[in-house]
Amino acid sequence: MALKLYDYSLSGSCYKVRLLLAFLKLDYAREQVDFYPGRAHKSLDFLELNPLGQIPVLEDGDLRLRDAQAILCYLADKYDKSGQWLPRDPDLFGTVMMWLMFAGGEIMAASAARLHDSLGYDLDIAAARQKAHAAFRILDDHLTLRAIESTRWIAGDHPTIADVACFPYVALSGDGGIGHEDYPALRNWMRAFRRLPRFHAMSGIPEFV
Amino acid sequence: MQINDQVEADRWVGVALDSQIQSASSHPVILNGRELALWRGESGPARVWDDRCPHRGMRLSFGFVRGNTLRCLYHGWTYGENGHCEAIPAHPDLAPPKTICASTHGTAAKYGIIWVNLSATRAAHVPDLPNQPGWLPVRSVHLRASAPQVLDGIAEFDYGEPARTSMPAQNACVVVLGSDTQLFFALQPIGLDKTGLHVVVNESGEPQIPRRQRLARQVARLRDTIEAGGGGVWPSPRTL
């Protein structure tokens, strides 16, 4: 089997990759990394795979990639012949990239809050939650304008890797003390995403929708 | 923060836009610190219950809809539209007793807004507006400001054209822009310094998509203006 994912079941970043692998119907091998409590992602062995000491890592034959967003781009570019998940139309491509960077940047404040609350990470939880709320508001504003156009996805008429990248840490934010009460457009977008064919849940995200 | 021991006033409060509560969905809503579940079956009107499963206290807003029942995510206890428990998956042969019932509240849909009345009496009416039909959704926003601050902010906001403000009821505000456009704002007090604002528009000639998007952007500017005027960085640290 060519594809191998260095994975951790509770990681929202790994979940991004697992979701796209499922949407693209790709078979892959999983190697579980003992992220907690083992901190195996900081071991010397793992640092040889990714000097940043982060999961996920994807191997495809001799190629090895880190960063969930980069992996999504690679998988969609190579394996999605429909071009739906990574549109090549320049306007759509640019828009997808913009929200992909947002997923790896601003939204990660919600991941930080979750690491604090669920794994005891030592960080400024008030600041993390405030930044996450600010990011959620930006995405909710965007999806509100999209909904007025009767469009449910972040870019274009189909779900893209921008939706895949933004979904996990928005959906998991309750684990970091960040509720969804203030974000009606986010709630409707998340429900539509969970109803996609081949969607699968993870711990913290209900299977039933 | 649950405020369950207070007597709820006989008053209708807007808590969402009807268009945003899609069929077969459940949503968390907070009104005066009270956690509510707002849900809609596969058909029919939206309903508002306390956000608490009578079984183990799980939030019903986390639940899921099948047919016109709301099912708790925890153990699948299944509640019909009147709140009565209809099925308990772990005891498939048991007819649940009538005493197992979600705490239901008066719910109405008017002007494209979903209204809730938490009182037991419900003698009050949903606020009356001059134009009954023709209201279209703009958007909801949630502000880090008190309801009085939001009302002041709506009256003081620069809409870019002459605006006349009136208050047909408590926590409800009409702004007339020019001669033709009416904006209706329903305020949802969430906490002492947090307010939901649900906005609909009425103007001759049904407003098209770009017009409705422009109004939605303007409501976001109103939100940001009110929060800046209140001096609060959102969200304020003391409420975290």
Short mmCIF file of C-alpha atoms in Angstrom, two decimals:
data_model
loop_
_atom_site.label_atom_id
_atom_site.label_comp_id
_atom_site.label_asym_id
_atom_site.label_seq_id
_atom_site.Cartn_x
_atom_site.Cartn_y
_atom_site.Cartn_z
CA MET A 1 0.00 0.00 0.00
CA ALA A 2 1.47 3.30 -1.05
CA LEU A 3 -0.20 5.69 1.36
CA LYS A 4 0.72 5.75 5.04
CA LEU A 5 -0.64 8.22 7.62
CA TYR A 6 1.12 8.87 10.90
CA ASP A 7 -2.03 9.44 12.86
CA TYR A 8 -3.57 10.12 16.27
CA SER A 9 -7.27 9.41 16.68
CA LEU A 10 -8.01 12.46 18.86
CA SER A 11 -6.13 14.92 16.64
CA GLY A 12 -8.30 17.31 14.64
CA SER A 13 -5.42 17.90 12.22
CA CYS A 14 -5.07 14.18 11.50
CA TYR A 15 -8.86 14.05 11.17
CA LYS A 16 -8.67 16.55 8.30
CA VAL A 17 -6.52 14.08 6.38
CA ARG A 18 -8.62 11.04 7.33
CA LEU A 19 -11.74 12.85 6.10
CA LEU A 20 -10.28 13.66 2.68
CA LEU A 21 -8.85 10.14 2.33
CA ALA A 22 -12.38 8.84 2.95
CA PHE A 23 -14.04 11.34 0.58
CA LEU A 24 -11.55 10.28 -2.13
CA LYS A 25 -12.08 6.56 -1.34
CA LEU A 26 -8.34 6.04 -0.83
CA ASP A 27 -6.94 3.08 1.08
CA TYR A 28 -4.10 3.84 3.43
CA ALA A 29 -2.09 2.41 6.29
CA ARG A 30 -2.34 4.08 9.70
CA GLU A 31 0.47 4.25 12.20
CA GLN A 32 -0.80 5.48 15.55
CA VAL A 33 1.53 8.01 17.19
CA ASP A 34 1.31 8.07 20.99
CA PHE A 35 0.70 11.83 21.12
CA TYR A 36 -0.66 11.73 24.68
CA PRO A 37 0.60 10.81 27.17
CA GLY A 38 3.62 9.37 25.33
CA ARG A 39 4.62 12.56 23.47
CA ALA A 40 5.95 10.25 20.75
CA HIS A 41 5.66 13.11 18.24
CA LYS A 42 8.59 14.74 20.04
CA SER A 43 10.73 11.57 20.05
CA LEU A 44 14.00 11.49 18.10
CA ASP A 45 12.56 8.79 15.85
CA PHE A 46 9.55 10.93 14.94
CA LEU A 47 11.61 14.12 14.54
CA GLU A 48 13.40 12.32 11.72
CA LEU A 49 10.01 12.10 9.97
CA ASN A 50 8.99 15.66 10.83
CA PRO A 51 11.54 17.98 12.45
CA LEU A 52 8.63 20.19 13.58
CA GLY A 53 7.44 17.38 15.85
CA GLN A 54 3.85 17.63 14.64
CA ILE A 55 1.23 15.25 13.34
CA PRO A 56 -0.02 14.35 10.80
CA VAL A 57 2.70 13.08 8.47
CA LEU A 58 1.78 11.41 5.20
CA GLU A 59 3.97 9.10 3.15
CA ASP A 60 3.15 8.27 -0.46
CA GLY A 61 5.86 5.94 -1.72
CA ASP A 62 9.13 7.85 -1.31
CA LEU A 63 7.42 11.19 -0.71
CA ARG A 64 6.97 12.36 2.86
CA LEU A 65 4.80 15.39 3.74
CA ARG A 66 3.97 17.27 6.92
CA ASP A 67 1.28 19.92 7.60
CA ALA A 68 -2.38 18.93 7.27
CA GLN A 69 -3.16 21.72 4.79
CA ALA A 70 -0.22 20.78 2.53
CA ILE A 71 -1.27 17.13 2.67
CA LEU A 72 -4.85 18.04 1.69
CA CYS A 73 -3.54 19.99 -1.32
CA TYR A 74 -1.31 17.09 -2.36
CA LEU A 75 -4.00 14.42 -2.05
CA ALA A 76 -6.61 16.48 -3.89
CA ASP A 77 -4.19 17.44 -6.64
CA LYS A 78 -2.98 13.88 -7.23
CA TYR A 79 -6.02 11.73 -6.56
CA ASP A 80 -9.15 13.81 -7.19
CA LYS A 81 -9.60 13.58 -10.93
CA SER A 82 -12.89 15.51 -10.72
CA GLY A 83 -11.05 18.61 -9.48
CA GLN A 84 -13.95 19.26 -7.14
CA TRP A 85 -12.00 19.25 -3.88
CA LEU A 86 -9.24 21.54 -5.22
CA PRO A 87 -10.76 23.69 -7.99
CA ARG A 88 -8.32 24.85 -10.70
CA ASP A 89 -10.41 27.87 -11.71
CA PRO A 90 -8.11 30.72 -10.58
CA ASP A 91 -10.76 32.61 -8.60
CA LEU A 92 -11.92 29.49 -6.78
CA PHE A 93 -8.36 28.22 -6.32
CA GLY A 94 -7.35 31.50 -4.69
CA THR A 95 -10.41 31.50 -2.44
CA VAL A 96 -9.81 27.90 -1.36
CA MET A 97 -6.15 28.70 -0.57
CA MET A 98 -7.19 31.75 1.45
CA TRP A 99 -9.52 29.74 3.71
CA LEU A 100 -7.02 26.87 3.86
CA MET A 101 -4.45 29.26 5.38
CA PHE A 102 -7.17 30.49 7.76
CA ALA A 103 -7.76 26.88 8.85
CA GLY A 104 -4.06 26.37 9.57
CA GLY A 105 -3.76 29.81 11.18
CA GLU A 106 -6.54 31.66 12.98
CA ILE A 107 -8.79 28.63 13.59
CA MET A 108 -5.96 26.81 15.38
CA ALA A 109 -6.70 29.01 18.42
CA ALA A 110 -9.68 26.66 18.96
CA SER A 111 -7.26 23.72 18.89
CA ALA A 112 -5.11 25.44 21.52
CA ALA A 113 -8.15 25.92 23.78
CA ARG A 114 -9.02 22.24 23.38
CA LEU A 115 -5.45 21.14 24.21
CA HIS A 116 -5.67 23.27 27.35
CA ASP A 117 -9.02 21.93 28.49
CA SER A 118 -8.69 18.28 27.53
CA LEU A 119 -4.94 17.57 27.81
CA GLY A 120 -3.90 20.19 30.36
CA TYR A 121 -1.62 22.23 28.12
CA ASP A 122 -0.22 25.30 29.86
CA LEU A 123 -1.31 28.31 27.80
CA ASP A 124 -3.35 31.53 28.05
CA ILE A 125 -6.81 30.00 27.76
CA ALA A 126 -8.69 33.33 27.81
CA ALA A 127 -6.61 34.61 24.90
CA ALA A 128 -7.01 31.35 22.99
CA ARG A 129 -10.81 31.42 23.35
CA GLN A 130 -11.01 35.09 22.40
CA LYS A 131 -8.96 34.47 19.24
CA ALA A 132 -11.05 31.43 18.38
CA HIS A 133 -14.29 33.41 18.77
CA ALA A 134 -12.88 36.16 16.55
CA ALA A 135 -12.00 33.56 13.88
CA PHE A 136 -15.39 31.83 14.15
CA ARG A 137 -17.13 35.16 13.69
CA ILE A 138 -15.18 35.80 10.48
CA LEU A 139 -16.15 32.40 9.06
CA ASP A 140 -19.76 32.79 10.27
CA ASP A 141 -19.97 36.21 8.55
CA HIS A 142 -18.64 34.63 5.33
CA LEU A 143 -21.03 31.68 5.47
CA THR A 144 -23.93 34.04 6.26
CA LEU A 145 -23.33 35.90 2.98
CA ARG A 146 -22.93 32.54 1.19
CA ALA A 147 -26.24 31.30 2.61
CA ILE A 148 -28.02 34.38 1.23
CA GLU A 149 -26.83 33.11 -2.19
CA SER A 150 -28.27 29.69 -1.27
CA THR A 151 -24.72 28.29 -1.23
CA ARG A 152 -23.65 26.17 1.70
CA TRP A 153 -19.90 25.73 1.12
CA ILE A 154 -16.94 28.01 1.79
CA ALA A 155 -16.02 28.37 -1.91
CA GLY A 156 -17.98 27.39 -5.01
CA ASP A 157 -20.92 25.04 -5.28
CA HIS A 158 -19.18 21.94 -3.93
CA PRO A 159 -17.31 21.16 -0.74
CA THR A 160 -13.56 21.72 -1.11
CA ILE A 161 -10.45 21.09 0.97
CA ALA A 162 -11.16 24.51 2.55
CA ASP A 163 -14.30 23.01 4.13
CA VAL A 164 -12.35 19.88 5.11
CA ALA A 165 -9.59 21.97 6.73
CA CYS A 166 -11.93 24.34 8.60
CA PHE A 167 -14.42 21.74 9.84
CA PRO A 168 -12.59 19.74 12.56
CA TYR A 169 -11.54 22.47 15.00
CA VAL A 170 -14.80 24.38 14.56
CA ALA A 171 -16.78 21.22 15.29
CA LEU A 172 -14.52 20.19 18.22
CA SER A 173 -14.44 23.63 19.86
CA GLY A 174 -16.83 22.66 22.65
CA ASP A 175 -13.94 20.60 24.08
CA GLY A 176 -12.15 23.93 24.57
CA GLY A 177 -15.08 25.76 26.14
CA ILE A 178 -16.13 27.50 22.92
CA GLY A 179 -19.84 27.02 22.17
CA HIS A 180 -21.65 27.37 18.86
CA GLU A 181 -24.58 29.44 20.21
CA ASP A 182 -23.44 32.65 18.47
CA TYR A 183 -22.85 31.15 15.03
CA PRO A 184 -26.04 30.08 13.21
CA ALA A 185 -24.36 29.93 9.79
CA LEU A 186 -21.50 27.81 11.17
CA ARG A 187 -24.03 25.39 12.65
CA ASN A 188 -25.85 24.93 9.35
CA TRP A 189 -22.55 24.53 7.47
CA MET A 190 -21.32 21.91 9.97
CA ARG A 191 -24.58 19.96 9.65
CA ALA A 192 -24.34 19.99 5.85
CA PHE A 193 -20.73 18.79 6.09
CA ARG A 194 -21.66 15.95 8.44
CA ARG A 195 -24.30 14.82 5.94
CA LEU A 196 -21.77 14.43 3.11
CA PRO A 197 -21.43 10.92 1.65
CA ARG A 198 -18.53 9.01 3.27
CA PHE A 199 -18.30 11.50 6.16
CA HIS A 200 -17.17 9.77 9.33
CA ALA A 201 -17.15 11.03 12.89
CA MET A 202 -14.41 11.13 15.52
CA SER A 203 -14.46 11.32 19.29
CA GLY A 204 -16.15 14.64 20.16
CA ILE A 205 -18.15 14.85 16.94
CA PRO A 206 -21.46 12.97 16.95
CA GLU A 207 -22.00 10.25 14.37
CA PHE A 208 -25.74 10.96 14.25
CA VAL A 209 -26.85 14.09 12.42
CA MET B 1 -25.41 29.75 34.50
CA GLN B 2 -28.95 28.45 34.73
CA ILE B 3 -31.62 30.72 36.16
CA ASN B 4 -34.44 28.30 36.79
CA ASP B 5 -35.91 29.59 40.02
CA GLN B 6 -37.02 32.97 38.70
CA VAL B 7 -40.57 33.56 37.49
CA GLU B 8 -40.34 34.18 33.76
CA ALA B 9 -42.08 37.30 32.43
CA ASP B 10 -45.04 36.82 30.05
CA ARG B 11 -43.21 38.19 27.01
CA TRP B 12 -42.29 37.01 23.53
CA VAL B 13 -38.61 37.25 22.62
CA GLY B 14 -37.08 36.66 19.18
CA VAL B 15 -34.33 34.03 19.36
CA ALA B 16 -33.53 33.13 15.73
CA LEU B 17 -34.38 33.69 12.08
CA ASP B 18 -36.90 31.13 10.91
CA SER B 19 -34.93 30.61 7.67
CA GLN B 20 -31.79 29.59 9.60
CA ILE B 21 -33.53 26.83 11.54
CA GLN B 22 -33.60 24.23 8.80
CA SER B 23 -35.74 21.12 8.79
CA ALA B 24 -34.34 18.22 10.84
CA SER B 25 -31.99 20.36 12.93
CA SER B 26 -31.41 21.24 16.59
CA HIS B 27 -29.67 24.34 17.95
CA PRO B 28 -28.42 25.74 21.27
CA VAL B 29 -29.94 29.08 22.31
CA ILE B 30 -29.41 31.07 25.51
CA LEU B 31 -32.07 33.47 26.80
CA ASN B 32 -31.37 35.41 30.01
CA GLY B 33 -28.83 32.78 30.96
CA ARG B 34 -31.27 29.94 30.44
CA GLU B 35 -30.08 27.20 28.09
CA LEU B 36 -32.68 26.26 25.48
CA ALA B 37 -32.84 23.76 22.62
CA LEU B 38 -34.39 25.13 19.42
CA TRP B 39 -35.27 22.39 16.96
CA ARG B 40 -37.38 21.59 13.95
CA GLY B 41 -38.60 18.19 12.80
CA GLU B 42 -38.48 17.02 9.21
CA SER B 43 -41.65 19.08 8.75
CA GLY B 44 -43.60 21.62 10.75
CA PRO B 45 -42.80 24.56 13.01
CA ALA B 46 -39.72 25.08 15.17
CA ARG B 47 -40.00 24.31 18.88
CA VAL B 48 -38.13 25.52 21.96
CA TRP B 49 -37.52 23.35 25.01
CA ASP B 50 -35.21 23.51 27.98
CA ASP B 51 -31.84 22.23 26.78
CA ARG B 52 -31.92 19.27 29.10
CA CYS B 53 -32.88 15.64 28.60
CA PRO B 54 -35.12 14.51 31.51
CA HIS B 55 -33.10 11.27 31.66
CA ARG B 56 -29.53 12.33 32.48
CA GLY B 57 -29.50 16.08 31.85
CA MET B 58 -27.65 15.89 28.51
CA ARG B 59 -28.14 18.95 26.30
CA LEU B 60 -30.96 18.16 23.88
CA SER B 61 -29.51 20.67 21.39
CA PHE B 62 -26.72 18.11 20.83
CA GLY B 63 -29.42 15.64 19.80
CA PHE B 64 -30.64 14.66 16.36
CA VAL B 65 -33.96 14.64 14.55
CA ARG B 66 -35.68 11.60 13.08
CA GLY B 67 -39.11 12.21 11.58
CA ASN B 68 -40.70 14.77 13.88
CA THR B 69 -38.96 13.55 17.01
CA LEU B 70 -35.89 14.90 18.80
CA ARG B 71 -33.55 12.20 20.08
CA CYS B 72 -31.04 12.68 22.85
CA LEU B 73 -27.46 12.05 21.74
CA TYR B 74 -26.66 10.29 25.02
CA HIS B 75 -29.07 7.31 25.12
CA GLY B 76 -31.45 8.02 22.25
CA TRP B 77 -34.49 8.83 24.35
CA THR B 78 -37.00 10.03 21.78
CA TYR B 79 -39.30 13.01 22.31
CA GLY B 80 -42.35 13.88 20.22
CA GLU B 81 -43.44 17.40 19.32
CA ASN B 82 -45.44 17.77 22.54
CA GLY B 83 -42.33 16.93 24.57
CA HIS B 84 -43.49 13.50 25.71
CA CYS B 85 -40.97 10.69 25.62
CA GLU B 86 -42.12 8.22 22.97
CA ALA B 87 -39.36 5.63 23.02
CA ILE B 88 -36.38 4.48 25.07
CA PRO B 89 -34.02 2.41 22.90
CA ALA B 90 -32.62 0.40 25.83
CA HIS B 91 -36.18 -0.72 26.69
CA PRO B 92 -37.81 -1.23 23.28
CA ASP B 93 -40.92 -2.90 24.70
CA LEU B 94 -41.61 -0.21 27.28
CA ALA B 95 -44.26 2.46 26.68
CA PRO B 96 -42.64 5.43 28.48
CA PRO B 97 -44.86 6.91 31.21
CA LYS B 98 -46.42 10.32 30.50
CA THR B 99 -44.42 11.82 33.36
CA ILE B 100 -41.24 11.63 31.23
CA CYS B 101 -41.54 14.91 29.34
CA ALA B 102 -39.19 17.58 28.10
CA SER B 103 -39.80 21.08 29.44
CA THR B 104 -41.54 22.83 26.52
CA HIS B 105 -42.09 26.55 25.89
CA GLY B 106 -44.44 28.67 23.81
CA THR B 107 -42.99 29.13 20.34
CA ALA B 108 -44.23 31.20 17.39
CA ALA B 109 -42.94 32.21 13.94
CA LYS B 110 -43.79 35.73 12.75
CA TYR B 111 -42.05 38.20 10.39
CA GLY B 112 -39.51 35.45 9.64
CA ILE B 113 -38.41 35.36 13.29
CA ILE B 114 -38.84 32.57 15.83
CA TRP B 115 -40.29 33.87 19.10
CA VAL B 116 -40.26 32.24 22.52
CA ASN B 117 -42.35 32.88 25.61
CA LEU B 118 -40.93 31.22 28.73
CA SER B 119 -43.87 32.06 31.00
CA ALA B 120 -46.62 29.60 31.88
CA THR B 121 -49.45 32.08 31.17
CA ARG B 122 -48.61 33.28 27.64
CA ALA B 123 -51.36 35.93 27.56
CA ALA B 124 -49.07 38.43 25.81
CA HIS B 125 -48.89 38.77 22.02
CA VAL B 126 -45.93 38.78 19.67
CA PRO B 127 -45.15 42.47 18.95
CA ASP B 128 -47.38 43.97 16.25
CA LEU B 129 -45.74 45.47 13.19
CA PRO B 130 -47.41 47.78 10.66
CA ASN B 131 -46.61 45.51 7.73
CA GLN B 132 -47.64 41.93 8.39
CA PRO B 133 -46.47 40.20 5.20
CA GLY B 134 -43.35 40.70 3.13
CA TRP B 135 -40.60 40.40 5.73
CA LEU B 136 -37.41 38.76 4.49
CA PRO B 137 -34.45 37.57 6.56
CA VAL B 138 -31.27 39.69 6.70
CA ARG B 139 -29.17 37.96 9.35
CA SER B 140 -28.62 37.32 13.06
CA VAL B 141 -25.66 38.70 15.00
CA HIS B 142 -24.57 38.15 18.59
CA LEU B 143 -23.07 41.13 20.37
CA ARG B 144 -20.90 41.64 23.39
CA ALA B 145 -23.21 44.36 24.74
CA SER B 146 -26.33 44.65 26.90
CA ALA B 147 -29.78 44.89 25.31
CA PRO B 148 -30.13 48.62 26.25
CA GLN B 149 -26.72 49.31 24.72
CA VAL B 150 -27.81 47.53 21.54
CA LEU B 151 -31.04 49.55 21.36
CA ASP B 152 -29.07 52.79 21.78
CA GLY B 153 -26.62 51.63 19.14
CA ILE B 154 -29.38 50.85 16.63
CA ALA B 155 -30.85 54.34 17.11
CA GLU B 156 -27.47 56.09 16.83
CA PHE B 157 -26.03 54.09 13.90
CA ASP B 158 -25.24 55.92 10.67
CA TYR B 159 -27.26 54.06 8.04
CA GLY B 160 -26.05 56.39 5.29
CA GLU B 161 -29.54 57.80 4.75
CA PRO B 162 -32.27 59.39 6.89
CA ALA B 163 -33.49 56.90 9.50
CA ARG B 164 -36.47 56.94 11.87
CA THR B 165 -36.46 54.59 14.85
CA SER B 166 -39.44 53.34 16.83
CA MET B 167 -39.95 50.64 19.45
CA PRO B 168 -43.18 48.67 18.98
CA ALA B 169 -42.42 46.57 22.05
CA GLN B 170 -39.76 45.84 24.60
CA ASN B 171 -36.71 44.31 22.90
CA ALA B 172 -38.07 45.13 19.45
CA CYS B 173 -37.06 48.02 17.21
CA VAL B 174 -38.13 49.27 13.76
CA VAL B 175 -35.85 51.48 11.67
CA VAL B 176 -37.39 53.15 8.59
CA LEU B 177 -34.78 54.11 5.98
CA GLY B 178 -35.86 56.68 3.42
CA SER B 179 -39.45 56.18 2.36
CA ASP B 180 -39.41 52.52 1.48
CA THR B 181 -37.14 50.31 3.58
CA GLN B 182 -38.12 48.99 6.99
CA LEU B 183 -35.65 47.06 9.11
CA PHE B 184 -37.01 45.15 12.10
CA PHE B 185 -34.64 44.21 14.93
CA ALA B 186 -35.65 41.60 17.52
CA LEU B 187 -33.36 41.62 20.56
CA GLN B 188 -32.55 38.47 22.49
CA PRO B 189 -31.05 39.20 25.92
CA ILE B 190 -28.50 36.41 26.41
CA GLY B 191 -26.73 37.65 29.53
CA LEU B 192 -26.07 40.95 31.22
CA ASP B 193 -23.54 41.95 28.57
CA LYS B 194 -24.51 39.79 25.64
CA THR B 195 -27.38 40.15 23.18
CA GLY B 196 -28.63 38.37 20.08
CA LEU B 197 -30.05 40.52 17.29
CA HIS B 198 -32.30 39.05 14.60
CA VAL B 199 -32.90 41.33 11.63
CA VAL B 200 -35.52 41.19 8.84
CA VAL B 201 -36.30 43.67 6.06
CA ASN B 202 -39.47 44.84 4.31
CA GLU B 203 -39.34 46.96 1.17
CA SER B 204 -41.35 47.26 -2.02
CA GLY B 205 -39.94 45.11 -4.77
CA GLU B 206 -38.51 42.01 -3.16
CA PRO B 207 -34.86 42.76 -2.27
CA GLN B 208 -32.55 40.66 -4.44
CA ILE B 209 -29.47 38.75 -3.32
CA PRO B 210 -26.90 41.61 -3.62
CA ARG B 211 -29.25 43.93 -1.71
CA ARG B 212 -29.76 41.39 1.07
CA GLN B 213 -26.01 40.76 1.25
CA ARG B 214 -25.38 44.51 1.52
CA LEU B 215 -27.88 44.74 4.37
CA ALA B 216 -26.24 41.74 6.07
CA ARG B 217 -22.85 43.48 5.83
CA GLN B 218 -24.39 46.62 7.28
CA VAL B 219 -25.76 44.66 10.24
CA ALA B 220 -22.24 43.30 10.84
CA ARG B 221 -20.96 46.90 10.81
CA LEU B 222 -23.69 47.84 13.27
CA ARG B 223 -22.55 44.97 15.52
CA ASP B 224 -18.90 46.04 15.33
CA THR B 225 -19.82 49.70 15.92
CA ILE B 226 -21.89 48.90 19.02
CA GLU B 227 -19.16 46.68 20.46
CA ALA B 228 -16.51 49.35 19.88
CA GLY B 229 -18.74 51.99 21.49
CA GLY B 230 -19.31 49.80 24.51
CA GLY B 231 -15.57 49.87 25.06
CA GLY B 232 -15.43 46.10 25.24
CA VAL B 233 -12.99 43.93 23.35
CA TRP B 234 -14.98 40.92 22.31
CA PRO B 235 -15.40 38.74 24.24
CA SER B 236 -14.66 40.42 27.55
CA PRO B 237 -12.33 38.26 29.68
CA ARG B 238 -14.56 38.27 32.76
CA THR B 239 -17.29 36.30 31.06
CA LEU B 240 -14.95 33.57 29.81
#
